Amino acid sequence: MSSHSTSTPLKMGIPIPNSKLGVWLFLGTEIMFFTAFIGAYTVLRFGSKGWPTDPNVTHLRVWAGGLNTFVLLASSYFVVVAHDAMTKKDFGKARKFLTWTFLAAVLFLGIKFYEYYGKITHDVLPSHIAETDEQAMNKVVREMSQTLDAELVSLMADEIPVDEKINYENLRGALTQELATANEERKTALSRFDTLYKLYFSLRDDVKAGSVNLHDVEHRLHDLKFAAIVTTTNGKVFSGAVQEPVKQKLNAAGKVIVKPDDPNFIKLKTKAKTLAIKKSEIKEETYLYKSLLAGIHDPHPILYGNLFASTYFLITGFHAIHVIVGMILFGIVLLQGSKLNAGWTNFIENSGLYWHFVDLVWIFLFPLLYII
Amino acid sequence: MSHDHPHVNYLLIFIALCVCTTLSVLFDIVNIESKFVLAVLVLAVATAKALFVLTFFMHLKFEGRWKYLLLTPTTVLACGLPLAMLPDIGMHYYVVANPQQTAYALEHPDEAATEGIKTDNHAPAHH
């Protein structure tokens, strides 16, 4: 847009290019857009007594958020230097600093997705989180049911009628029938699975009856996950659940109140008692259900966890989308390569304005989500 | 459009921003007792950073008075909407009866007595 030096009697409008005014109006609406979400988060948090703040529960790491803040601030700095270079017609410098901006954006998204991955693996997702003990127990039962049904289907694949809805009771009946006639290897696999199913039923019925608490369910799930058959070098075979080694606990004065377990032994809880088996004497250690039950999350109820996850993913998700849009804008400029000329100055200035806004949002997000 | 504005030392502003960020992280590490004091300090630092970015990086220092015309309605709406929702959702002037509050009250019986938290989920709250 060229500026005419002919003076007109009536000067209308604001002395900036239309595109810049347009971007500022857009940023005005974006401010309202993000404050809606941040406002919702603030209001909901004020109204929720017991909002999760423990970093071990929320998996929010201040170092990751702080690093992201530095990365975005640096990218804002790079883009402003790039625009400065454009006004001075130093297009090489502008391209260099725009590349740095783009790379900083990529790094930001990388750290963000690393954080998201941590949350996904711990099932800290909206509508997935159990909030009370009862919900946590029901969740364990539900996850076990889904896992066992899927395994049943894969074990009894031959018995599944085509084009018909799967009837799990029939499949279980077919499994019991096959147990009698199966060969050695198949029989072992089927009988182990049958045992697991029976243990699951007893857990399910206990939870339904309300005769167990969360602690019991946690232990029973752990015992199922770590159910093992241990063969020692002198030919003895033990079957039970491998227990977690007890860690040393110190009181406030530094005195030992809980002695740690001997690291040379493993603890195996059998039906009768808990055995200590020397690790050097173990010939073979087979975990029966570890890989099958690996996907079942250990129960950790988080009060207001679902609201927390909802607001967290809403705010950071929309912010990440805005970062991606900014990357597209810079990508368009970088694609010009050496053809970048003075005509692109306004585009870069406006993209820079948008990018600074994205940085601004993160400047407020970081303390609100990570620190407070 | 050429901007005849004095040269801004962008690197200096960037360093100031980094110092502010470090300050925020320090406030978190130091473990301040009162949540309110922490919030005030950390949001003050955030506002300072935001002002740095707005005035220098976004060149608002050198733009005309139209910036106030644009930013005032957005600020009003940005503050107004959460304030409007605060009494209903943020501050409970009514008895709260949901599973989370019931579970919280069972774990913190001393707090439940002073606040209007119902520990009994069966009777609905009538007004």
XYZ file of C-alpha atoms in Angstrom:
499
model
C 0.000 0.000 0.000
C 1.666 3.239 -1.056
C 1.250 6.473 0.872
C 0.331 9.503 -1.254
C 1.838 12.808 -0.230
C -1.074 14.822 -1.703
C -2.789 16.465 1.249
C -6.529 16.045 1.294
C -8.737 18.443 3.255
C -10.523 15.627 5.101
C -8.342 12.945 6.582
C -10.370 9.884 7.340
C -9.467 6.714 9.128
C -6.606 5.634 11.290
C -3.077 6.143 9.888
C -2.277 2.459 9.662
C -2.763 -0.021 6.816
C -6.174 -1.675 6.647
C -4.595 -5.055 7.207
C -3.050 -3.937 10.478
C -6.359 -2.526 11.702
C -8.007 -5.757 10.691
C -5.484 -7.792 12.663
C -5.956 -5.619 15.743
C -9.732 -5.967 15.565
C -9.273 -9.715 15.237
C -6.899 -9.721 18.227
C -9.547 -7.826 20.180
C -12.001 -10.654 19.559
C -9.334 -13.238 20.337
C -8.722 -11.585 23.695
C -12.398 -12.054 24.502
C -12.223 -15.624 23.179
C -9.416 -16.612 25.514
C -10.640 -14.672 28.514
C -13.881 -16.602 28.175
C -11.995 -19.840 28.764
C -9.673 -18.396 31.375
C -12.657 -16.790 33.066
C -14.487 -20.118 33.041
C -11.456 -21.838 34.557
C -11.123 -19.165 37.256
C -14.806 -19.192 38.155
C -15.050 -22.983 38.175
C -11.950 -23.264 40.303
C -13.223 -20.734 42.838
C -16.397 -22.763 43.125
C -14.728 -26.128 43.593
C -13.514 -26.923 47.059
C -10.802 -29.523 46.716
C -9.489 -28.675 43.234
C -6.435 -30.856 42.504
C -3.206 -28.937 42.921
C -0.660 -31.640 43.843
C 1.752 -31.935 40.877
C 1.927 -35.707 41.371
C -1.792 -35.841 40.726
C -2.168 -33.228 38.011
C 1.133 -34.106 36.303
C 1.724 -30.387 35.730
C 5.424 -29.678 35.770
C 6.435 -26.069 36.310
C 9.746 -26.629 34.528
C 7.924 -27.642 31.334
C 5.626 -24.625 31.504
C 8.512 -22.296 32.335
C 10.597 -23.660 29.474
C 7.661 -23.169 27.121
C 7.364 -19.576 28.339
C 11.028 -18.922 27.536
C 10.636 -20.553 24.130
C 7.646 -18.412 23.208
C 9.277 -15.221 24.505
C 12.338 -15.994 22.411
C 10.166 -16.629 19.360
C 8.428 -13.270 19.901
C 11.831 -11.607 20.062
C 12.938 -13.344 16.857
C 9.842 -12.278 14.960
C 10.211 -8.646 16.021
C 13.863 -8.655 14.917
C 12.790 -10.243 11.620
C 10.250 -7.468 11.013
C 12.857 -4.867 11.916
C 15.158 -6.423 9.326
C 12.342 -6.291 6.751
C 11.926 -2.527 7.286
C 15.673 -2.158 6.771
C 15.377 -4.303 3.585
C 17.744 -6.944 5.034
C 15.759 -9.916 3.717
C 18.420 -12.516 4.505
C 18.396 -11.563 8.159
C 14.606 -11.518 8.157
C 14.459 -15.047 6.700
C 16.999 -16.267 9.248
C 15.090 -14.920 12.220
C 11.761 -16.128 10.872
C 13.243 -19.607 10.631
C 14.269 -19.325 14.274
C 10.715 -18.264 15.154
C 9.311 -21.259 13.327
C 11.728 -23.629 15.070
C 10.852 -22.145 18.459
C 7.177 -22.812 17.689
C 8.006 -26.415 16.820
C 9.900 -26.759 20.111
C 6.935 -25.319 22.013
C 4.581 -27.841 20.451
C 7.065 -30.628 21.146
C 7.178 -29.828 24.862
C 3.383 -29.424 24.907
C 2.804 -32.809 23.327
C 5.285 -34.425 25.707
C 3.130 -33.024 28.520
C -0.062 -34.243 26.860
C 1.443 -37.701 26.390
C 2.181 -37.902 30.127
C -1.420 -37.073 30.898
C -2.812 -39.512 28.366
C -0.788 -42.414 29.755
C -2.037 -41.649 33.255
C -5.594 -41.342 31.907
C -5.901 -37.766 33.172
C -8.497 -36.986 30.521
C -11.907 -35.352 30.750
C -14.635 -37.910 31.602
C -12.044 -40.620 32.252
C -11.159 -39.691 35.807
C -12.694 -41.365 38.824
C -13.401 -38.738 41.472
C -14.434 -40.758 44.478
C -13.281 -44.095 45.872
C -16.435 -45.803 44.664
C -15.961 -44.490 41.140
C -12.322 -45.626 41.184
C -13.301 -49.161 42.159
C -15.991 -49.289 39.507
C -13.495 -48.041 36.960
C -11.058 -50.862 37.775
C -13.876 -53.413 37.378
C -14.966 -51.856 34.093
C -11.458 -51.761 32.653
C -10.861 -55.366 33.692
C -14.127 -56.422 32.123
C -13.192 -54.790 28.813
C -9.677 -56.238 28.844
C -10.811 -59.742 29.700
C -13.600 -59.723 27.129
C -11.149 -58.650 24.434
C -8.711 -61.390 25.463
C -11.524 -63.959 25.517
C -12.443 -63.006 21.973
C -8.864 -63.390 20.806
C -8.416 -66.743 22.589
C -11.674 -68.219 21.306
C -11.455 -66.681 17.858
C -12.632 -69.879 16.176
C -15.846 -69.976 18.158
C -17.057 -66.534 17.226
C -20.056 -66.658 14.886
C -19.702 -64.418 11.871
C -22.197 -61.550 11.478
C -23.641 -62.104 14.908
C -23.268 -60.120 18.092
C -20.620 -61.639 20.366
C -22.115 -63.482 23.320
C -19.452 -63.550 26.007
C -21.264 -66.078 28.151
C -21.317 -68.536 25.259
C -17.642 -67.920 24.664
C -16.841 -68.584 28.307
C -18.854 -71.787 28.115
C -16.927 -72.789 25.011
C -13.669 -72.072 26.843
C -14.626 -74.336 29.757
C -15.563 -77.049 27.286
C -12.303 -76.753 25.387
C -10.333 -76.957 28.640
C -11.211 -80.614 28.941
C -9.977 -81.606 25.503
C -7.182 -79.113 24.737
C -3.539 -80.034 24.297
C -0.846 -79.151 26.874
C 0.091 -75.653 25.738
C -3.418 -74.484 24.906
C -4.681 -75.987 28.164
C -2.194 -73.941 30.203
C -3.161 -70.707 28.471
C -6.898 -71.423 28.795
C -6.742 -72.525 32.428
C -4.691 -69.482 33.415
C -7.200 -67.239 31.710
C -10.076 -69.125 33.332
C -8.511 -68.551 36.768
C -8.136 -64.868 36.019
C -11.750 -64.651 34.945
C -12.901 -66.269 38.190
C -10.767 -63.865 40.213
C -12.242 -60.974 38.231
C -15.769 -62.181 38.985
C -15.050 -62.312 42.695
C -13.590 -58.790 42.571
C -16.570 -57.538 40.599
C -19.044 -59.077 43.007
C -17.185 -57.731 46.040
C -17.146 -54.216 44.609
C -20.850 -54.476 43.742
C -21.676 -55.660 47.250
C -19.605 -52.848 48.730
C -17.626 -55.229 50.910
C -14.224 -53.898 49.820
C -12.609 -50.485 50.003
C -10.304 -48.833 47.488
C -7.193 -49.999 49.328
C -8.288 -53.646 48.998
C -9.074 -53.231 45.318
C -5.693 -51.593 44.757
C -3.938 -54.531 46.411
C -5.983 -57.147 44.590
C -5.323 -55.492 41.237
C -1.617 -55.342 42.062
C -1.583 -59.003 43.027
C -3.261 -59.897 39.755
C -0.827 -57.824 37.718
C 2.149 -59.369 39.482
C 0.853 -62.939 39.705
C 3.859 -65.096 38.921
C 5.227 -68.618 38.909
C 8.748 -68.739 40.339
C 10.984 -71.745 39.760
C 14.109 -71.988 41.886
C 17.409 -73.602 40.972
C 16.732 -76.513 43.286
C 13.560 -77.377 41.427
C 10.924 -75.869 43.755
C 7.965 -74.153 42.090
C 6.069 -71.387 43.854
C 3.048 -69.495 42.596
C 1.816 -66.255 44.089
C 1.948 -62.501 43.711
C 5.274 -60.651 43.723
C 5.049 -57.860 46.288
C 6.567 -54.379 46.008
C 9.768 -54.159 48.078
C 9.275 -52.048 51.197
C 11.217 -48.795 51.017
C 13.062 -47.296 53.960
C 11.077 -44.679 55.893
C 12.677 -42.091 58.166
C 10.946 -40.011 60.784
C 11.425 -36.238 61.132
C 14.606 -36.691 63.159
C 16.135 -38.959 60.509
C 15.724 -42.136 62.489
C 14.706 -45.253 60.589
C 11.094 -46.200 61.373
C 10.606 -48.698 58.533
C 13.470 -50.941 57.530
C 13.851 -51.528 53.813
C 13.513 -54.993 52.317
C 16.675 -56.871 51.469
C 17.323 -56.146 47.782
C 18.669 -59.671 47.270
C 15.263 -61.204 47.898
C 11.856 -60.981 46.273
C 8.669 -61.302 48.304
C 6.121 -63.746 46.966
C 2.673 -63.786 48.568
C 1.176 -67.248 48.274
C -2.203 -68.434 49.549
C -0.649 -69.621 52.795
C 2.030 -67.075 53.613
C 4.542 -64.576 52.204
C 7.845 -66.126 51.155
C 11.195 -64.448 50.702
C 13.020 -66.024 47.778
C 16.649 -65.251 47.097
C 17.067 -63.659 43.665
C 20.234 -65.619 42.943
C 18.322 -68.893 43.440
C 15.610 -68.037 40.929
C 15.812 -70.043 37.735
C 12.656 -68.722 36.086
C 10.105 -66.042 36.883
C 6.977 -66.040 34.721
C 4.415 -63.287 35.126
C 1.019 -64.678 34.209
C -1.064 -61.595 33.518
C 1.354 -58.664 33.521
C 1.148 -57.785 29.841
C -2.584 -58.508 29.659
C -3.443 -56.257 32.596
C -0.829 -53.586 31.808
C -3.464 -51.294 30.323
C -5.548 -51.243 33.497
C -4.774 -48.057 35.389
C -4.018 -48.184 39.088
C -6.944 -46.530 40.851
C -6.258 -42.912 41.843
C -9.417 -40.907 42.465
C -8.958 -37.196 41.838
C -11.617 -34.918 43.234
C -12.697 -32.456 40.506
C -10.237 -34.201 38.215
C -12.641 -34.136 35.274
C -13.292 -30.397 35.556
C -9.572 -29.828 35.889
C -8.782 -31.951 32.830
C -11.587 -30.320 30.822
C -10.448 -26.769 31.492
C -6.779 -27.658 31.120
C -7.177 -29.332 27.730
C -9.646 -26.701 26.511
C -7.331 -23.785 27.253
C -4.040 -25.358 26.245
C -5.616 -27.117 23.266
C -7.011 -23.929 21.781
C -3.704 -22.222 22.477
C -1.844 -25.005 20.657
C -4.225 -24.619 17.681
C -3.387 -20.912 17.595
C 0.319 -21.782 17.640
C -0.206 -24.081 14.654
C -2.030 -21.312 12.763
C 0.900 -18.984 13.500
C 3.267 -21.612 12.161
C 1.245 -21.771 8.949
C 1.541 -17.990 8.593
C 5.302 -18.108 9.036
C 5.479 -21.124 6.771
C 3.852 -19.127 3.983
C 6.558 -16.462 4.332
C 9.405 -18.947 4.576
C 8.151 -20.748 1.476
C 8.916 -17.597 -0.482
C 12.586 -18.362 0.074
C 14.893 -15.909 -1.599
C 11.922 -14.308 -3.357
C 11.060 -12.475 -0.136
C 10.815 -8.768 -0.897
C 9.602 -5.497 0.634
C 6.022 -6.274 -0.343
C 5.930 -8.884 2.419
C 6.743 -6.414 5.193
C 3.130 -5.804 6.160
C 2.334 -9.515 6.124
C 5.238 -10.184 8.447
C 4.259 -7.328 10.728
C 0.698 -8.636 10.984
C 1.826 -12.227 11.481
C 4.149 -10.899 14.160
C 1.249 -9.138 15.865
C -0.755 -12.374 15.878
C 2.247 -14.253 17.213
C 2.775 -11.745 20.007
C -0.826 -12.246 20.981
C -0.285 -16.017 21.155
C 2.698 -15.306 23.408
C 0.574 -12.973 25.550
C -2.013 -15.675 26.126
C 0.663 -18.102 27.217
C 2.159 -15.455 29.552
C -1.144 -15.529 31.430
C -1.763 -19.250 31.054
C 1.524 -20.269 32.616
C 0.976 -18.755 36.087
C -2.747 -19.564 36.108
C -2.373 -23.249 35.288
C 1.065 -24.160 36.545
C 1.860 -21.919 39.491
C -1.379 -20.987 41.248
C 3.828 2.559 5.640
C 7.033 3.666 7.278
C 7.101 4.070 11.017
C 9.116 7.015 12.224
C 9.528 5.782 15.748
C 12.636 5.761 17.926
C 14.618 2.551 17.783
C 13.613 0.057 20.444
C 16.246 -2.178 21.962
C 14.360 -5.435 21.526
C 17.082 -7.525 23.157
C 16.780 -5.483 26.347
C 13.020 -6.064 26.440
C 13.552 -9.772 25.837
C 16.015 -9.955 28.745
C 13.515 -8.102 30.957
C 10.865 -10.681 29.964
C 13.190 -13.553 30.834
C 13.922 -11.991 34.225
C 10.176 -11.724 34.897
C 9.650 -15.376 33.946
C 12.462 -16.456 36.260
C 10.814 -14.393 39.004
C 7.514 -16.246 38.514
C 9.213 -19.625 38.696
C 11.074 -18.484 41.819
C 7.769 -17.513 43.462
C 6.609 -21.057 42.836
C 9.782 -22.676 44.181
C 9.880 -20.500 47.312
C 6.518 -22.001 48.421
C 4.574 -18.972 49.588
C 2.072 -19.822 52.323
C -0.926 -17.823 51.197
C -2.468 -18.805 47.861
C -3.841 -15.279 47.537
C -0.409 -13.626 47.923
C 1.088 -16.047 45.414
C -1.709 -15.298 42.955
C -1.289 -11.537 43.311
C 2.502 -11.676 42.896
C 2.499 -14.059 39.983
C -0.313 -12.279 38.116
C 1.398 -8.929 38.683
C 4.528 -10.331 37.043
C 2.374 -11.718 34.212
C 0.744 -8.303 33.702
C 4.177 -6.658 33.611
C 5.325 -9.142 30.955
C 2.146 -8.577 28.985
C 2.672 -4.816 29.074
C 6.256 -5.232 27.844
C 5.067 -7.314 24.899
C 2.132 -5.033 24.124
C 3.990 -1.728 24.259
C 7.304 -2.676 22.691
C 6.993 -5.844 20.663
C 3.559 -4.942 19.352
C 4.567 -1.283 19.018
C 1.529 -0.004 20.865
C 3.667 2.672 22.492
C 4.003 4.344 19.141
C 0.472 3.972 17.866
C -2.275 6.552 18.095
C -5.181 6.808 20.475
C -7.180 4.230 18.498
C -5.538 1.555 20.639
C -7.677 2.654 23.605
C -10.820 2.594 21.467
C -10.069 -0.984 20.512
C -8.766 -2.391 23.788
C -11.307 -0.827 26.160
C -14.385 -2.815 25.025
C -12.376 -6.041 24.954
C -11.018 -5.447 28.460
C -14.469 -4.560 29.756
C -15.956 -7.743 28.323
C -12.957 -9.804 29.353
C -13.330 -8.782 32.991
C -17.095 -8.438 32.958
C -18.066 -11.931 31.884
C -16.148 -13.826 34.603
C -17.340 -11.297 37.189
C -20.905 -11.922 36.070
C -20.526 -15.663 36.548
C -18.645 -15.453 39.821
C -21.634 -15.142 42.188
C -23.426 -18.154 40.741
C -20.582 -20.576 40.112
C -17.604 -19.182 41.999
C -19.252 -18.196 45.248
C -21.776 -20.576 46.740
C -24.575 -18.673 48.384
C -26.640 -21.828 48.178
C -26.114 -25.278 49.687
C -23.872 -27.384 47.473
C -24.967 -30.988 47.104
C -22.876 -32.904 44.583
C -20.783 -36.091 44.900
C -17.499 -34.167 44.977
C -18.562 -31.932 47.867
C -19.967 -34.916 49.737
C -16.670 -36.773 49.384
C -14.733 -33.640 50.332
C -16.896 -33.064 53.413
C -16.399 -36.652 54.532
C -12.645 -36.177 54.361
C -12.664 -32.703 55.946
C -15.442 -32.852 58.559
C -14.175 -29.764 60.384
C -14.593 -27.618 57.261
C -17.981 -29.104 56.417
C -19.422 -27.904 59.694
C -18.573 -24.254 59.072
C -19.454 -24.117 55.371
C -22.796 -25.049 53.927
C -21.649 -28.383 52.550
C -24.158 -31.157 52.737
C -22.838 -34.536 53.787
C -26.133 -36.205 53.042
C -26.702 -36.800 49.356
C -30.235 -38.105 49.656
C -32.236 -35.041 50.604
C -32.328 -32.528 47.735
C -31.600 -28.903 48.620
C -34.797 -26.856 48.630
C -34.864 -23.089 48.575
